[in-house]
XYZ file of C-alpha atoms in Angstrom:
413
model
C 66.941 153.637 141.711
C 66.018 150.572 140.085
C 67.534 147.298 140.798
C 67.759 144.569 138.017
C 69.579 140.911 139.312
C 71.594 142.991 142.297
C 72.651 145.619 139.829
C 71.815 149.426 140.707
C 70.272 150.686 137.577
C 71.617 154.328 137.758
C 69.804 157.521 136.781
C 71.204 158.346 133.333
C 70.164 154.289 132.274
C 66.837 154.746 133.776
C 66.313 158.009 132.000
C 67.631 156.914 128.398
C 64.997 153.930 128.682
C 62.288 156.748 129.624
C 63.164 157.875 126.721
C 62.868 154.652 124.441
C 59.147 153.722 125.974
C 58.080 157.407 125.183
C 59.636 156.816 121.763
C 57.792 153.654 121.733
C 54.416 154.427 122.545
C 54.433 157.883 121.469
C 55.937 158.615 118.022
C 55.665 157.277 114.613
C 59.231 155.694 115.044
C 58.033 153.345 117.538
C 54.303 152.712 115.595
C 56.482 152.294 112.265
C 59.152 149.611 113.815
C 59.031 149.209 117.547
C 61.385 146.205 117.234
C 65.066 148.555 117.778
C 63.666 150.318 120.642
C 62.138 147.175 122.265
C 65.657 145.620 121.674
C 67.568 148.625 123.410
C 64.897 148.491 126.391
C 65.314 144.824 127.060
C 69.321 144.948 126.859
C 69.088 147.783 129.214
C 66.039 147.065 131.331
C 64.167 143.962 130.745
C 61.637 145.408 133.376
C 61.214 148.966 133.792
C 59.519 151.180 136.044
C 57.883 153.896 133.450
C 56.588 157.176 134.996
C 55.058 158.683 132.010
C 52.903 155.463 131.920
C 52.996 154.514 135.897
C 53.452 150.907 134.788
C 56.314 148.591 134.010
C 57.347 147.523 130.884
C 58.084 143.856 130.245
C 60.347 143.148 127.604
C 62.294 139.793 127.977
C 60.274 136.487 127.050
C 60.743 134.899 130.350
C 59.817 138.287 132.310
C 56.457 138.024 129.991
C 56.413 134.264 130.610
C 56.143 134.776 134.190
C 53.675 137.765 135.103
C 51.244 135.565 132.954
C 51.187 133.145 135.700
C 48.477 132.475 138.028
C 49.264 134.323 140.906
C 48.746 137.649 138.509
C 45.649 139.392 137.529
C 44.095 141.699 135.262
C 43.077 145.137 136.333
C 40.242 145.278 138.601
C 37.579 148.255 138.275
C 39.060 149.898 141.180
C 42.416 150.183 138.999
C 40.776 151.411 135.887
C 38.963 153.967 138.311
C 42.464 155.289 139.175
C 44.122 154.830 135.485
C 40.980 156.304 133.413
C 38.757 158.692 135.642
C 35.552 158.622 134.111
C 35.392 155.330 132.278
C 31.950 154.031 133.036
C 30.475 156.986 131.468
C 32.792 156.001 128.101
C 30.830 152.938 126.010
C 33.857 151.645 124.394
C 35.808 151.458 128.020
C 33.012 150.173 129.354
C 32.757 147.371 127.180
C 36.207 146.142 127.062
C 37.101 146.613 130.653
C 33.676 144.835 131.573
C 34.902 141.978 128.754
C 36.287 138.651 129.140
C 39.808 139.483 127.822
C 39.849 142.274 130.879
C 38.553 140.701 133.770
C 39.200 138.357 135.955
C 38.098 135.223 137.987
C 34.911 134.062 138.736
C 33.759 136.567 135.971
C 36.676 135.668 133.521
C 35.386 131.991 134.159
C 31.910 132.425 133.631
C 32.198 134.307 130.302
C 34.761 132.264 128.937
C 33.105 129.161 129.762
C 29.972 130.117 127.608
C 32.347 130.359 124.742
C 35.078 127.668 125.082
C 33.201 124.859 123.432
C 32.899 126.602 120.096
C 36.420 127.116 119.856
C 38.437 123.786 120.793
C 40.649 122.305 118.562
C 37.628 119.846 117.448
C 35.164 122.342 116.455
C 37.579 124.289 114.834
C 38.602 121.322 112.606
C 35.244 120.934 111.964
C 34.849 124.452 110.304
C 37.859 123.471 107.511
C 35.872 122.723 104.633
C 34.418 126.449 104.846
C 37.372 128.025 105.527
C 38.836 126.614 102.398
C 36.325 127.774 100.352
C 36.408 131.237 101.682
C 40.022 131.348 101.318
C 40.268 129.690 97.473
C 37.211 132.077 96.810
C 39.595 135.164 97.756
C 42.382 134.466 95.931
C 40.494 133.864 93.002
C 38.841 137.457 93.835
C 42.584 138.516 93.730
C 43.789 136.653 90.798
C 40.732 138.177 88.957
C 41.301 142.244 90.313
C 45.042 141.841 89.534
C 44.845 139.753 85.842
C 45.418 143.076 83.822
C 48.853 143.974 85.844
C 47.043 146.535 87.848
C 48.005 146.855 91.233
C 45.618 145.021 94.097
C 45.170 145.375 97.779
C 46.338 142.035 99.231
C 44.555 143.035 102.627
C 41.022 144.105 100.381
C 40.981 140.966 98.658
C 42.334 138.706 100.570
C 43.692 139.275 104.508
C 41.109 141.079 105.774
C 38.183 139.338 103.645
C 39.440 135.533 104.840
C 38.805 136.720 108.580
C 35.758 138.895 108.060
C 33.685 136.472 106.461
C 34.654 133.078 109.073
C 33.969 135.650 111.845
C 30.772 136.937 109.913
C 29.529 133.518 109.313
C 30.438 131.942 112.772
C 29.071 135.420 114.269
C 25.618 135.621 112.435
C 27.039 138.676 110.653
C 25.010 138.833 107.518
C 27.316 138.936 104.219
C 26.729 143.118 103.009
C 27.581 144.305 106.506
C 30.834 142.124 107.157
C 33.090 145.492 105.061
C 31.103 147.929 108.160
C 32.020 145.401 110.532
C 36.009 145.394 109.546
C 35.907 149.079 110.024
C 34.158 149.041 113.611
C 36.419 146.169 114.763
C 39.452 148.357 113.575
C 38.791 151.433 115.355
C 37.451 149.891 118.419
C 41.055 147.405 118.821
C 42.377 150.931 119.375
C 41.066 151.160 123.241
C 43.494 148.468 123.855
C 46.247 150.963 123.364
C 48.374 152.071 126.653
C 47.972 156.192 125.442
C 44.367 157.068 123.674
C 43.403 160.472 122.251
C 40.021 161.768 122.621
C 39.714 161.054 118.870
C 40.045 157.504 118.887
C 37.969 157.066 122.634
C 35.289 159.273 120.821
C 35.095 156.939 117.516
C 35.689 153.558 119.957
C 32.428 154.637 121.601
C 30.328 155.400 118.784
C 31.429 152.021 116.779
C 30.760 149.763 120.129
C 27.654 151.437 120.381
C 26.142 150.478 116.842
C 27.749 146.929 117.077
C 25.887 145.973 120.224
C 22.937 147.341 119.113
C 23.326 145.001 116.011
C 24.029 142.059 117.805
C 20.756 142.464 120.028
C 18.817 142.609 116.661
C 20.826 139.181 115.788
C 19.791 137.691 119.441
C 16.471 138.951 118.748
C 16.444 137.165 115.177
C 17.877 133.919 117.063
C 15.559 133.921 119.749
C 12.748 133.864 116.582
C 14.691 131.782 114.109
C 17.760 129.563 115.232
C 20.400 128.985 112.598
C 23.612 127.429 112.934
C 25.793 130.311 114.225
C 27.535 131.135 117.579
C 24.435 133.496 118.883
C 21.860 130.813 118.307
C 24.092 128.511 120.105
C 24.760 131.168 122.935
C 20.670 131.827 123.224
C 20.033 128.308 123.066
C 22.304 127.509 126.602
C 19.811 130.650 127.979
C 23.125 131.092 130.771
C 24.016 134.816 129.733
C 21.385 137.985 129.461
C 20.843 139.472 126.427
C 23.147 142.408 127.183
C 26.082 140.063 127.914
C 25.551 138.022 124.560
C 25.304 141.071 122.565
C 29.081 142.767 123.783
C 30.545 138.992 124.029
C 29.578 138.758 120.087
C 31.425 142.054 119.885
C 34.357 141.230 121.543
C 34.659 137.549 119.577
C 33.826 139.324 116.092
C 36.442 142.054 116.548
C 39.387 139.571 117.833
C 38.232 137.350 115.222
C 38.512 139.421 112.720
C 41.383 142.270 113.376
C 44.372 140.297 114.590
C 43.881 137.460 112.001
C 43.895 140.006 109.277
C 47.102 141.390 111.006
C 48.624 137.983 111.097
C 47.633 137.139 107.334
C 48.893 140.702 105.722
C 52.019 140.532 108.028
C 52.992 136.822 107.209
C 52.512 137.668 103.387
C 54.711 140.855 103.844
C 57.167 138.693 105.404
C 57.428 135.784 102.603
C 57.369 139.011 100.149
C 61.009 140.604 102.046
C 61.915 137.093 102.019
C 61.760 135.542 98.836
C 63.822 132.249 99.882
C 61.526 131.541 102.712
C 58.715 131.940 100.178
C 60.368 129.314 97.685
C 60.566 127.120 100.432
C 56.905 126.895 101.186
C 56.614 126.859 97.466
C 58.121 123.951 97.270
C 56.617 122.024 100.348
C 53.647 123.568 100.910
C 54.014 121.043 104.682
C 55.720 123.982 105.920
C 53.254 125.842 106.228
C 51.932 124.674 109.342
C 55.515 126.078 111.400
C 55.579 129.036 108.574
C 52.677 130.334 110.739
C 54.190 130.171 113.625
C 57.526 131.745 112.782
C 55.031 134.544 111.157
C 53.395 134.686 114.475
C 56.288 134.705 116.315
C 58.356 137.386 113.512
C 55.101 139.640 113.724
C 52.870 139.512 116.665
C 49.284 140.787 115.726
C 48.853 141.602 119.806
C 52.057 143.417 120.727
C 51.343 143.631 124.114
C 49.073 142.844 127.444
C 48.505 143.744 130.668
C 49.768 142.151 134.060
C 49.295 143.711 137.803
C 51.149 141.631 140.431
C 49.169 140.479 143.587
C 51.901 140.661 145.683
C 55.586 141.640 145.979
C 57.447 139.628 143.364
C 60.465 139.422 141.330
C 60.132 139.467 137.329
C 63.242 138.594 135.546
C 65.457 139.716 138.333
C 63.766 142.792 139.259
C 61.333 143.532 142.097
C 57.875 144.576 141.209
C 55.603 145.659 144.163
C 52.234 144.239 145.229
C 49.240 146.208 143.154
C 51.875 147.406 140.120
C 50.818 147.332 136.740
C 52.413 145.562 133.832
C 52.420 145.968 130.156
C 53.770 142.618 128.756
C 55.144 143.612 125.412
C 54.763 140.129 123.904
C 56.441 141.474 120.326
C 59.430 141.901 121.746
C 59.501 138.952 123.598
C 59.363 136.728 120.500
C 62.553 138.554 119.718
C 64.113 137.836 122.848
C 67.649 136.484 122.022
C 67.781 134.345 125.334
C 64.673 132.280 123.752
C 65.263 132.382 120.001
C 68.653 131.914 117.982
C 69.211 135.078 115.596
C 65.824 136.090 116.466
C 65.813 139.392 113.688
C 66.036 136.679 111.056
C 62.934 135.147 109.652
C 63.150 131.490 109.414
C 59.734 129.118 108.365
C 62.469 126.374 109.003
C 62.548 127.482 112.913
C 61.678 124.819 115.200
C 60.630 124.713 118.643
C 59.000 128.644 118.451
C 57.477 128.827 121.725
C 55.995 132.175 121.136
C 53.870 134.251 123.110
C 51.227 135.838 120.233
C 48.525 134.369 121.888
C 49.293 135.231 125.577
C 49.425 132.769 128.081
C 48.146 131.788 131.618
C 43.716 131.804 131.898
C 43.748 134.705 129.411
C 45.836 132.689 126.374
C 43.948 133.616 123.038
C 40.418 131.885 122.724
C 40.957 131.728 118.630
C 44.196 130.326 118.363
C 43.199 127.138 116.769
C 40.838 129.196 114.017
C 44.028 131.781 113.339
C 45.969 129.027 112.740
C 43.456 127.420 110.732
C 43.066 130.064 108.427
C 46.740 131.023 107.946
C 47.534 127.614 106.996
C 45.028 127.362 104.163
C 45.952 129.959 102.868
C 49.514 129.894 102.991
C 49.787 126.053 101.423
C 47.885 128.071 98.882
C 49.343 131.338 98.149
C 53.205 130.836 96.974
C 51.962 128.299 94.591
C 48.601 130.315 92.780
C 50.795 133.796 92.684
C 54.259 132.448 92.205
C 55.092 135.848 90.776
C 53.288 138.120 93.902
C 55.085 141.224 94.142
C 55.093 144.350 96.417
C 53.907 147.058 94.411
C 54.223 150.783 96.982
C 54.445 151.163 100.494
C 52.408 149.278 102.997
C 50.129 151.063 105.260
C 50.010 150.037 108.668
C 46.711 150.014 111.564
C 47.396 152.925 113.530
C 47.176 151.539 117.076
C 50.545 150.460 119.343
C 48.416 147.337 120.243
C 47.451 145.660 116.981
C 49.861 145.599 114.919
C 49.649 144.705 110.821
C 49.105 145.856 107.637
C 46.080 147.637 106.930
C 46.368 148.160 103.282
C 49.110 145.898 101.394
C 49.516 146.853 97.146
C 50.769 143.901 95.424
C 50.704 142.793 91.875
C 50.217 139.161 90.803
């Protein structure tokens, strides 16, 4: 029995949610549009005990709210010993449980304090003059591919191209292999998933493979010839090995790059199923600045996290015992009708949108101020150059649970 705010949960509830988080996780229903089933969960069970996935499922925003706090943790190595058997011998789990955005203090700390400084709110500002010229040079790539009426790839010319070349350039990515770089980052964001197939661990490990093994080449190239990028900067401080530089440039280029592009091809998609919304910003292009968040907050690009409790606690009303694991399904928080008014309704005019996109607690998102950066420029930009920007066929989605956005968006200008 499960016990939510002194009610019994009783076995026919607890098995129709079951049956939702499979659905969920484990068919194209829940890949295609998670938010009805994420609804249904949360009205039944904000916080449910899953036994398919021997974790709970955190669906309300304040349950999320609170197992980011700081008396929670990430999963240790002795957890991912229990949860995945065999990852050390696995490069891409390796990697990404070894990472920053999967550990936890003093290691969390140390990596994240080699990397903080490039990323404040200052140095991001800083960076504004070349993300507007990356940005105006895509949509003139766009306005050029789609002149004759033929149909374009928003995401090709323009969502995942903004992202790939600030992460390229910041990264010490040269310019002809930023395109190989999109595709690495886009299979490896897959390990993040709560269910993997030996498919996607197979092509995770090859792809982190041949980025770290480019990124020692860069550090080897820095080491020789300094320029002004991130690993020149990193190699310059001398406080992280060669091998830890090398996966930390991995890690920053692929969260960089993948849920930007997400947040840029799912905010356009929006404004595109909302044509009023995009007249507004047409007409103040101001908006633009809380137009990203309701876009973050309407579409997160992370759908979800992971939480284990360090003690016996309550989360939203239910108990949660000491060593339990969590996946925080931040998407359906930011639809959580105890936090937002009408919250299935897509509103740039929304105000106070506290979302949780970016995570909270010693693990909120490192890039938030360059996301936001770069969807602001180009959304004061875009309703006003393609005033006429049109869907033009069905848009394909990234196949992960995780990341969630278009991956291919046809459009005509």
């Amino acid at each position: 029995m499960q016990v939510i705010s002194g009610q019994t949960i009783g076995e026919d509830t607890k098995q129709l949610v079951n049956g939702f988080v499979e659905a969920l996780f484990l068919t194209s229903e829940g890949h295609e549009n998670p938010y009805p089933l994420t609804a249904r969960i949360r009205q039944l069970a904000p916080v449910h005990y899953s036994s398919t996935l021997d974790m709970y499922t955190v669906t309300s925003y304040d349950g999320c709210v609170r197992a980011c706090e700081r008396d929670m943790r990430v999963a240790t190595m002795e957890d991912h010993d229990k949860e995945q058997p065999g990852w050390r011998e696995q490069p891409g789990l390796s990697l990404l449980f070894r990472s920053m955005l999967m550990s936890n203090p003093p290691e969390h700390t140390r990596l994240r304090q080699a990397v903080v400084p490039f990323f404040t709110g200052k140095r991001v500002a800083e960076l504004s003059a070349m993300v507007e010229e990356v940005t105006d040079r895509a949509l003139a790539a766009l306005a050029d591919a789609g002149a004759d009426g033929s149909v374009v790839d928003f995401q090709e010319f323009v969502g995942c191209v903004i992202p790939s070349t600030v992460a390229g350039h910041l990264m010490g990515v040269a310019e002809e292999d930023r395109t190989r770089f999109q595709l690495i980052a886009e299979v490896t964001t897959k390990l993040t998933d709560p269910v993997l197939s030996p498919e996607v661990l197979a092509a995770g490990n090859e792809r982190i493979m041949e980025a770290v093994e480019y990124f020692r080449r860069v550090i080897d190239d820095r080491r020789a010839h300094p320029a002004q990028d991130i690993p020149s900067m990193l190699v310059e401080q001398g406080d992280l090995g060669d091998e830890d530089l090398a996966e930390l440039l991995v890690l920053m280029f692929a969260a960089s790059y993948e849920t930007t592009a997400c947040l840029l091809g799912s905010g356009t998609v929006a404004l595109l199923e909302h044509p009023e919304e995009s007249r507004k910003l047409q007409r103040d292009p101001g908006l633009a600045v809380n137009a990203v968040e309701e876009m973050l907050r309407w579409e997160s690009p992370a759908q979800l996290t992971y939480r284990y409790t360090t003690k016996d606690t309550q989360i939203a009303g239910t108990s949660v015992p000491q060593g339990a694991g969590m996946i925080l399904l931040h998407g359906a928080a930011n639809r959580d009708p105890l936090q937002f008014e009408d919250p299935d309704r897509f509103d740039i005019s929304r105000r106070d949108i506290r979302h949780l996109s970016f995570g909270g607690g010693i693990h909120t998102c490192l890039g938030a101020h360059l996301a936001r950066l770069e969807a602001r420029l180009l959304f004061e930009r875009l309703p006003q150059r393609f005033p006429r920007l049109a869907q033009a066929g069905a848009v394909q989605l990234r196949e992960a649970v995780d990341i969630r956005g278009p991956l291919t968006l046809p459009v005509t200008v």
